[in-house]
mmCIF file with all atom_site columns, C-alpha atoms in Angstrom:
data_model
loop_
_atom_site.group_PDB
_atom_site.id
_atom_site.type_symbol
_atom_site.label_atom_id
_atom_site.label_alt_id
_atom_site.label_comp_id
_atom_site.label_asym_id
_atom_site.label_entity_id
_atom_site.label_seq_id
_atom_site.pdbx_PDB_ins_code
_atom_site.Cartn_x
_atom_site.Cartn_y
_atom_site.Cartn_z
_atom_site.occupancy
_atom_site.B_iso_or_equiv
_atom_site.pdbx_formal_charge
_atom_site.auth_seq_id
_atom_site.auth_comp_id
_atom_site.auth_asym_id
_atom_site.auth_atom_id
_atom_site.pdbx_PDB_model_num
ATOM 1   C CA . MET Q 1 1   ? 3.778   48.188 -12.619 1.00 0.00 ? 890  MET Q CA 1
ATOM 2   C CA . CYS Q 1 2   ? 2.318   50.260 -15.401 1.00 0.00 ? 891  CYS Q CA 1
ATOM 3   C CA . GLY Q 1 3   ? 3.716   52.007 -18.423 1.00 0.00 ? 892  GLY Q CA 1
ATOM 4   C CA . ILE Q 1 4   ? 3.365   55.692 -19.214 1.00 0.00 ? 893  ILE Q CA 1
ATOM 5   C CA . PHE Q 1 5   ? 4.021   57.104 -22.662 1.00 0.00 ? 894  PHE Q CA 1
ATOM 6   C CA . LEU Q 1 6   ? 3.472   60.696 -23.786 1.00 0.00 ? 895  LEU Q CA 1
ATOM 7   C CA . VAL Q 1 7   ? 4.457   62.408 -27.030 1.00 0.00 ? 896  VAL Q CA 1
ATOM 8   C CA . PHE Q 1 8   ? 4.004   66.109 -27.726 1.00 0.00 ? 897  PHE Q CA 1
ATOM 9   C CA . SER Q 1 9   ? 4.572   67.652 -31.156 1.00 0.00 ? 898  SER Q CA 1
ATOM 10  C CA . LYS Q 1 10  ? 6.353   70.927 -30.375 1.00 0.00 ? 899  LYS Q CA 1
ATOM 11  C CA . LYS Q 1 11  ? 5.811   72.362 -33.854 1.00 0.00 ? 900  LYS Q CA 1
ATOM 12  C CA . GLY Q 1 12  ? 2.112   71.522 -33.907 1.00 0.00 ? 901  GLY Q CA 1
ATOM 13  C CA . ASN Q 1 13  ? 2.330   68.856 -36.600 1.00 0.00 ? 902  ASN Q CA 1
ATOM 14  C CA . PRO Q 1 14  ? -0.081  65.939 -36.175 1.00 0.00 ? 903  PRO Q CA 1
ATOM 15  C CA . LEU Q 1 15  ? 1.564   62.866 -34.682 1.00 0.00 ? 904  LEU Q CA 1
ATOM 16  C CA . PRO Q 1 16  ? 1.690   59.602 -36.653 1.00 0.00 ? 905  PRO Q CA 1
ATOM 17  C CA . SER Q 1 17  ? -0.933  57.623 -34.751 1.00 0.00 ? 906  SER Q CA 1
ATOM 18  C CA . ASP Q 1 18  ? 0.327   54.185 -35.788 1.00 0.00 ? 907  ASP Q CA 1
ATOM 19  C CA . ARG Q 1 19  ? 3.879   54.934 -34.603 1.00 0.00 ? 908  ARG Q CA 1
ATOM 20  C CA . CYS Q 1 20  ? 2.647   56.311 -31.261 1.00 0.00 ? 909  CYS Q CA 1
ATOM 21  C CA . ILE Q 1 21  ? 0.460   53.268 -30.608 1.00 0.00 ? 910  ILE Q CA 1
ATOM 22  C CA . ASP Q 1 22  ? 3.236   50.854 -31.661 1.00 0.00 ? 911  ASP Q CA 1
ATOM 23  C CA . ALA Q 1 23  ? 5.683   52.594 -29.308 1.00 0.00 ? 912  ALA Q CA 1
ATOM 24  C CA . SER Q 1 24  ? 3.162   52.307 -26.456 1.00 0.00 ? 913  SER Q CA 1
ATOM 25  C CA . ARG Q 1 25  ? 2.786   48.598 -27.045 1.00 0.00 ? 914  ARG Q CA 1
ATOM 26  C CA . GLU Q 1 26  ? 6.497   48.209 -26.284 1.00 0.00 ? 915  GLU Q CA 1
ATOM 27  C CA . LEU Q 1 27  ? 5.503   48.905 -22.662 1.00 0.00 ? 916  LEU Q CA 1
ATOM 28  C CA . TYR Q 1 28  ? 3.042   45.999 -22.612 1.00 0.00 ? 917  TYR Q CA 1
ATOM 29  C CA . ASN Q 1 29  ? 5.153   43.950 -20.186 1.00 0.00 ? 918  ASN Q CA 1
ATOM 30  C CA . ARG Q 1 30  ? 4.855   46.791 -17.648 1.00 0.00 ? 919  ARG Q CA 1
ATOM 31  C CA . GLY Q 1 31  ? 1.056   46.567 -17.669 1.00 0.00 ? 920  GLY Q CA 1
ATOM 32  C CA . PRO Q 1 32  ? -0.435  43.533 -19.369 1.00 0.00 ? 921  PRO Q CA 1
ATOM 33  C CA . ASP Q 1 33  ? -4.009  43.958 -18.039 1.00 0.00 ? 922  ASP Q CA 1
ATOM 34  C CA . TYR Q 1 34  ? -5.157  47.028 -19.977 1.00 0.00 ? 923  TYR Q CA 1
ATOM 35  C CA . PHE Q 1 35  ? -3.945  49.361 -22.722 1.00 0.00 ? 924  PHE Q CA 1
ATOM 36  C CA . LYS Q 1 36  ? -5.452  52.848 -22.945 1.00 0.00 ? 925  LYS Q CA 1
ATOM 37  C CA . TYR Q 1 37  ? -4.627  55.862 -25.078 1.00 0.00 ? 926  TYR Q CA 1
ATOM 38  C CA . ASN Q 1 38  ? -5.916  59.193 -26.358 1.00 0.00 ? 927  ASN Q CA 1
ATOM 39  C CA . PHE Q 1 39  ? -4.869  61.852 -28.820 1.00 0.00 ? 928  PHE Q CA 1
ATOM 40  C CA . PHE Q 1 40  ? -5.478  65.497 -27.902 1.00 0.00 ? 929  PHE Q CA 1
ATOM 41  C CA . ARG Q 1 41  ? -4.912  68.980 -29.300 1.00 0.00 ? 930  ARG Q CA 1
ATOM 42  C CA . LYS Q 1 42  ? -5.706  68.052 -32.911 1.00 0.00 ? 931  LYS Q CA 1
ATOM 43  C CA . ASN Q 1 43  ? -3.444  64.962 -32.699 1.00 0.00 ? 932  ASN Q CA 1
ATOM 44  C CA . THR Q 1 44  ? -0.403  66.894 -31.450 1.00 0.00 ? 933  THR Q CA 1
ATOM 45  C CA . LEU Q 1 45  ? -0.483  65.307 -27.981 1.00 0.00 ? 934  LEU Q CA 1
ATOM 46  C CA . TYR Q 1 46  ? -0.603  61.577 -27.288 1.00 0.00 ? 935  TYR Q CA 1
ATOM 47  C CA . LEU Q 1 47  ? -1.025  59.974 -23.854 1.00 0.00 ? 936  LEU Q CA 1
ATOM 48  C CA . SER Q 1 48  ? -1.075  56.238 -23.251 1.00 0.00 ? 937  SER Q CA 1
ATOM 49  C CA . ASN Q 1 49  ? -1.039  53.866 -20.322 1.00 0.00 ? 938  ASN Q CA 1
ATOM 50  C CA . THR Q 1 50  ? -0.431  50.146 -20.000 1.00 0.00 ? 939  THR Q CA 1
ATOM 51  C CA . ILE Q 1 51  ? -1.956  48.955 -16.749 1.00 0.00 ? 940  ILE Q CA 1
ATOM 52  C CA . LEU Q 1 52  ? -1.311  46.210 -14.242 1.00 0.00 ? 941  LEU Q CA 1
ATOM 53  C CA . SER Q 1 53  ? -4.427  46.415 -12.084 1.00 0.00 ? 942  SER Q CA 1
ATOM 54  C CA . ILE Q 1 54  ? -3.544  46.414 -8.366  1.00 0.00 ? 943  ILE Q CA 1
ATOM 55  C CA . THR Q 1 55  ? -6.173  48.400 -6.463  1.00 0.00 ? 944  THR Q CA 1
ATOM 56  C CA . GLY Q 1 56  ? -9.243  47.751 -8.575  1.00 0.00 ? 945  GLY Q CA 1
ATOM 57  C CA . VAL Q 1 57  ? -10.643 47.275 -12.030 1.00 0.00 ? 946  VAL Q CA 1
ATOM 58  C CA . PRO Q 1 58  ? -10.320 50.300 -14.312 1.00 0.00 ? 947  PRO Q CA 1
ATOM 59  C CA . GLU Q 1 59  ? -12.983 51.207 -16.827 1.00 0.00 ? 948  GLU Q CA 1
ATOM 60  C CA . LYS Q 1 60  ? -12.929 48.751 -19.721 1.00 0.00 ? 949  LYS Q CA 1
ATOM 61  C CA . GLU Q 1 61  ? -12.904 51.342 -22.511 1.00 0.00 ? 950  GLU Q CA 1
ATOM 62  C CA . ASN Q 1 62  ? -9.597  51.922 -24.263 1.00 0.00 ? 951  ASN Q CA 1
ATOM 63  C CA . LYS Q 1 63  ? -9.548  55.659 -23.451 1.00 0.00 ? 952  LYS Q CA 1
ATOM 64  C CA . ILE Q 1 64  ? -7.255  56.774 -20.653 1.00 0.00 ? 953  ILE Q CA 1
ATOM 65  C CA . SER Q 1 65  ? -8.869  57.671 -17.351 1.00 0.00 ? 954  SER Q CA 1
ATOM 66  C CA . SER Q 1 66  ? -10.463 61.074 -17.019 1.00 0.00 ? 955  SER Q CA 1
ATOM 67  C CA . SER Q 1 67  ? -11.980 63.123 -14.239 1.00 0.00 ? 956  SER Q CA 1
ATOM 68  C CA . LEU Q 1 68  ? -15.752 63.326 -13.920 1.00 0.00 ? 957  LEU Q CA 1
ATOM 69  C CA . ASN Q 1 69  ? -15.803 66.768 -15.531 1.00 0.00 ? 958  ASN Q CA 1
ATOM 70  C CA . ARG Q 1 70  ? -13.644 65.410 -18.414 1.00 0.00 ? 959  ARG Q CA 1
ATOM 71  C CA . ASN Q 1 71  ? -11.138 68.266 -17.958 1.00 0.00 ? 960  ASN Q CA 1
ATOM 72  C CA . PHE Q 1 72  ? -8.290  66.056 -16.703 1.00 0.00 ? 961  PHE Q CA 1
ATOM 73  C CA . PHE Q 1 73  ? -6.808  62.972 -18.363 1.00 0.00 ? 962  PHE Q CA 1
ATOM 74  C CA . ILE Q 1 74  ? -4.186  60.804 -16.652 1.00 0.00 ? 963  ILE Q CA 1
ATOM 75  C CA . SER Q 1 75  ? -1.470  58.326 -17.467 1.00 0.00 ? 964  SER Q CA 1
ATOM 76  C CA . PHE Q 1 76  ? -0.417  56.797 -14.133 1.00 0.00 ? 965  PHE Q CA 1
ATOM 77  C CA . ASN Q 1 77  ? 2.195   54.379 -12.815 1.00 0.00 ? 966  ASN Q CA 1
ATOM 78  C CA . GLY Q 1 78  ? 2.359   53.364 -9.189  1.00 0.00 ? 967  GLY Q CA 1
ATOM 79  C CA . GLU Q 1 79  ? 0.194   52.902 -6.172  1.00 0.00 ? 968  GLU Q CA 1
ATOM 80  C CA . ILE Q 1 80  ? -1.353  55.478 -3.849  1.00 0.00 ? 969  ILE Q CA 1
ATOM 81  C CA . TYR Q 1 81  ? -1.582  53.721 -0.487  1.00 0.00 ? 970  TYR Q CA 1
ATOM 82  C CA . ASN Q 1 82  ? -3.897  56.265 1.146   1.00 0.00 ? 971  ASN Q CA 1
ATOM 83  C CA . TYR Q 1 83  ? -6.344  56.619 -1.753  1.00 0.00 ? 972  TYR Q CA 1
ATOM 84  C CA . ARG Q 1 84  ? -9.344  55.508 0.323   1.00 0.00 ? 973  ARG Q CA 1
ATOM 85  C CA . GLU Q 1 85  ? -8.560  58.108 2.997   1.00 0.00 ? 974  GLU Q CA 1
ATOM 86  C CA . LEU Q 1 86  ? -8.132  60.791 0.309   1.00 0.00 ? 975  LEU Q CA 1
ATOM 87  C CA . CYS Q 1 87  ? -11.422 59.739 -1.219  1.00 0.00 ? 976  CYS Q CA 1
ATOM 88  C CA . LYS Q 1 88  ? -13.203 59.920 2.131   1.00 0.00 ? 977  LYS Q CA 1
ATOM 89  C CA . ASN Q 1 89  ? -11.796 63.404 2.830   1.00 0.00 ? 978  ASN Q CA 1
ATOM 90  C CA . PHE Q 1 90  ? -12.068 65.025 -0.595  1.00 0.00 ? 979  PHE Q CA 1
ATOM 91  C CA . LEU Q 1 91  ? -14.392 62.901 -2.753  1.00 0.00 ? 980  LEU Q CA 1
ATOM 92  C CA . PRO Q 1 92  ? -16.990 61.402 -0.402  1.00 0.00 ? 981  PRO Q CA 1
ATOM 93  C CA . LYS Q 1 93  ? -19.465 60.676 -3.211  1.00 0.00 ? 982  LYS Q CA 1
ATOM 94  C CA . PHE Q 1 94  ? -16.992 58.059 -4.561  1.00 0.00 ? 983  PHE Q CA 1
ATOM 95  C CA . TYR Q 1 95  ? -16.204 56.431 -1.233  1.00 0.00 ? 984  TYR Q CA 1
ATOM 96  C CA . LEU Q 1 96  ? -18.674 53.541 -1.511  1.00 0.00 ? 985  LEU Q CA 1
ATOM 97  C CA . ASP Q 1 97  ? -17.939 52.900 -5.198  1.00 0.00 ? 986  ASP Q CA 1
ATOM 98  C CA . LYS Q 1 98  ? -17.073 49.212 -5.500  1.00 0.00 ? 987  LYS Q CA 1
ATOM 99  C CA . HIS Q 1 99  ? -14.879 50.040 -8.527  1.00 0.00 ? 988  HIS Q CA 1
ATOM 100 C CA . LEU Q 1 100 ? -12.843 52.660 -6.659  1.00 0.00 ? 989  LEU Q CA 1
ATOM 101 C CA . THR Q 1 101 ? -9.193  52.809 -7.758  1.00 0.00 ? 990  THR Q CA 1
ATOM 102 C CA . ASP Q 1 102 ? -6.259  54.962 -6.773  1.00 0.00 ? 991  ASP Q CA 1
ATOM 103 C CA . THR Q 1 103 ? -6.205  56.311 -10.334 1.00 0.00 ? 992  THR Q CA 1
ATOM 104 C CA . LYS Q 1 104 ? -9.844  57.428 -10.122 1.00 0.00 ? 993  LYS Q CA 1
ATOM 105 C CA . VAL Q 1 105 ? -9.172  59.186 -6.826  1.00 0.00 ? 994  VAL Q CA 1
ATOM 106 C CA . LEU Q 1 106 ? -5.970  60.821 -8.071  1.00 0.00 ? 995  LEU Q CA 1
ATOM 107 C CA . ILE Q 1 107 ? -7.463  62.223 -11.276 1.00 0.00 ? 996  ILE Q CA 1
ATOM 108 C CA . ASN Q 1 108 ? -10.566 63.549 -9.522  1.00 0.00 ? 997  ASN Q CA 1
ATOM 109 C CA . LEU Q 1 109 ? -8.481  65.213 -6.803  1.00 0.00 ? 998  LEU Q CA 1
ATOM 110 C CA . HIS Q 1 110 ? -7.412  67.614 -9.546  1.00 0.00 ? 999  HIS Q CA 1
ATOM 111 C CA . GLU Q 1 111 ? -10.993 68.896 -9.640  1.00 0.00 ? 1000 GLU Q CA 1
ATOM 112 C CA . LYS Q 1 112 ? -10.849 69.679 -5.895  1.00 0.00 ? 1001 LYS Q CA 1
ATOM 113 C CA . ILE Q 1 113 ? -7.260  70.647 -5.035  1.00 0.00 ? 1002 ILE Q CA 1
ATOM 114 C CA . ASN Q 1 114 ? -4.619  72.808 -6.694  1.00 0.00 ? 1003 ASN Q CA 1
ATOM 115 C CA . TYR Q 1 115 ? -2.364  70.449 -8.649  1.00 0.00 ? 1004 TYR Q CA 1
ATOM 116 C CA . LYS Q 1 116 ? 0.767   71.820 -6.942  1.00 0.00 ? 1005 LYS Q CA 1
ATOM 117 C CA . SER Q 1 117 ? -0.538  70.653 -3.543  1.00 0.00 ? 1006 SER Q CA 1
ATOM 118 C CA . ILE Q 1 118 ? -1.648  67.161 -4.512  1.00 0.00 ? 1007 ILE Q CA 1
ATOM 119 C CA . PRO Q 1 119 ? 1.740   65.414 -4.053  1.00 0.00 ? 1008 PRO Q CA 1
ATOM 120 C CA . ASP Q 1 120 ? 1.754   66.688 -0.434  1.00 0.00 ? 1009 ASP Q CA 1
ATOM 121 C CA . PHE Q 1 121 ? -1.331  64.550 0.249   1.00 0.00 ? 1010 PHE Q CA 1
ATOM 122 C CA . LEU Q 1 122 ? -0.139  61.378 -1.488  1.00 0.00 ? 1011 LEU Q CA 1
ATOM 123 C CA . ASN Q 1 123 ? 1.368   58.438 0.344   1.00 0.00 ? 1012 ASN Q CA 1
ATOM 124 C CA . GLY Q 1 124 ? 2.745   55.999 -2.152  1.00 0.00 ? 1013 GLY Q CA 1
ATOM 125 C CA . MET Q 1 125 ? 5.045   55.381 -5.052  1.00 0.00 ? 1014 MET Q CA 1
ATOM 126 C CA . TYR Q 1 126 ? 3.910   57.038 -8.248  1.00 0.00 ? 1015 TYR Q CA 1
ATOM 127 C CA . ALA Q 1 127 ? 4.648   58.864 -11.439 1.00 0.00 ? 1016 ALA Q CA 1
ATOM 128 C CA . TYR Q 1 128 ? 1.996   60.438 -13.611 1.00 0.00 ? 1017 TYR Q CA 1
ATOM 129 C CA . THR Q 1 129 ? 1.236   62.816 -16.409 1.00 0.00 ? 1018 THR Q CA 1
ATOM 130 C CA . ILE Q 1 130 ? -2.040  64.684 -16.598 1.00 0.00 ? 1019 ILE Q CA 1
ATOM 131 C CA . PHE Q 1 131 ? -3.390  66.717 -19.455 1.00 0.00 ? 1020 PHE Q CA 1
ATOM 132 C CA . ASP Q 1 132 ? -5.522  69.594 -18.194 1.00 0.00 ? 1021 ASP Q CA 1
ATOM 133 C CA . LYS Q 1 133 ? -7.763  70.144 -21.197 1.00 0.00 ? 1022 LYS Q CA 1
ATOM 134 C CA . LYS Q 1 134 ? -9.384  73.313 -19.861 1.00 0.00 ? 1023 LYS Q CA 1
ATOM 135 C CA . GLU Q 1 135 ? -6.076  75.049 -19.128 1.00 0.00 ? 1024 GLU Q CA 1
ATOM 136 C CA . ASP Q 1 136 ? -4.287  73.317 -22.035 1.00 0.00 ? 1025 ASP Q CA 1
ATOM 137 C CA . LYS Q 1 137 ? -1.306  72.244 -19.943 1.00 0.00 ? 1026 LYS Q CA 1
ATOM 138 C CA . LEU Q 1 138 ? 0.565   69.158 -18.847 1.00 0.00 ? 1027 LEU Q CA 1
ATOM 139 C CA . ILE Q 1 139 ? 1.056   68.263 -15.197 1.00 0.00 ? 1028 ILE Q CA 1
ATOM 140 C CA . ILE Q 1 140 ? 3.948   65.905 -14.530 1.00 0.00 ? 1029 ILE Q CA 1
ATOM 141 C CA . ALA Q 1 141 ? 4.717   64.485 -11.082 1.00 0.00 ? 1030 ALA Q CA 1
ATOM 142 C CA . ASN Q 1 142 ? 6.486   61.652 -9.332  1.00 0.00 ? 1031 ASN Q CA 1
ATOM 143 C CA . ASP Q 1 143 ? 7.042   60.546 -5.748  1.00 0.00 ? 1032 ASP Q CA 1
ATOM 144 C CA . VAL Q 1 144 ? 9.704   62.392 -3.759  1.00 0.00 ? 1033 VAL Q CA 1
ATOM 145 C CA . GLN Q 1 145 ? 11.637  59.165 -3.132  1.00 0.00 ? 1034 GLN Q CA 1
ATOM 146 C CA . GLY Q 1 146 ? 12.009  58.705 -6.884  1.00 0.00 ? 1035 GLY Q CA 1
ATOM 147 C CA . GLU Q 1 147 ? 10.845  55.103 -6.687  1.00 0.00 ? 1036 GLU Q CA 1
ATOM 148 C CA . LYS Q 1 148 ? 8.757   55.636 -9.819  1.00 0.00 ? 1037 LYS Q CA 1
ATOM 149 C CA . SER Q 1 149 ? 10.855  57.566 -12.281 1.00 0.00 ? 1038 SER Q CA 1
ATOM 150 C CA . LEU Q 1 150 ? 9.894   59.361 -15.444 1.00 0.00 ? 1039 LEU Q CA 1
ATOM 151 C CA . TYR Q 1 151 ? 12.345  59.686 -18.290 1.00 0.00 ? 1040 TYR Q CA 1
ATOM 152 C CA . TYR Q 1 152 ? 12.152  62.209 -21.067 1.00 0.00 ? 1041 TYR Q CA 1
ATOM 153 C CA . SER Q 1 153 ? 13.641  62.918 -24.442 1.00 0.00 ? 1042 SER Q CA 1
ATOM 154 C CA . GLU Q 1 154 ? 13.404  66.156 -26.319 1.00 0.00 ? 1043 GLU Q CA 1
ATOM 155 C CA . ASP Q 1 155 ? 14.508  67.596 -29.626 1.00 0.00 ? 1044 ASP Q CA 1
ATOM 156 C CA . GLU Q 1 156 ? 13.297  70.470 -31.793 1.00 0.00 ? 1045 GLU Q CA 1
ATOM 157 C CA . ASN Q 1 157 ? 10.215  68.475 -32.886 1.00 0.00 ? 1046 ASN Q CA 1
ATOM 158 C CA . PHE Q 1 158 ? 9.083   66.324 -29.975 1.00 0.00 ? 1047 PHE Q CA 1
ATOM 159 C CA . PHE Q 1 159 ? 8.893   66.078 -26.215 1.00 0.00 ? 1048 PHE Q CA 1
ATOM 160 C CA . ILE Q 1 160 ? 8.545   62.451 -25.044 1.00 0.00 ? 1049 ILE Q CA 1
ATOM 161 C CA . ILE Q 1 161 ? 8.012   61.040 -21.551 1.00 0.00 ? 1050 ILE Q CA 1
ATOM 162 C CA . SER Q 1 162 ? 8.024   57.411 -20.479 1.00 0.00 ? 1051 SER Q CA 1
#
């Protein structure tokens, strides 16, 4: 299990960092191994991830995982069963990495494949949010079975996903 938490300020007001981080920590039981977070867009977008490490050891820094080109940032819950096969086919330079994780493969696939096609290649149970910094957009996806669900709340000020 892992915990995903995203907050977007719809009116462009900076988010209260302490409240965002405190809310993320409520998900600690979903991922007690690591806690990662970032603020983006002049503190109007917050992404966090609590992680239970299943397929490998994530980077030890407290920033959420990013693609090699630092254009994509991910908050991920689940497991991609065919991540090694995807890595071999699309990201061969990573294939022998002893720290290879399904999260690393998934985020870097966004550098190689159109984001709309990526779920077609995934075998697993997953839910994720990705911030595409270059295009300034959010990508939100979950498995077709709905095993890993995302919930959202929205009002005139905020859009929240968990």
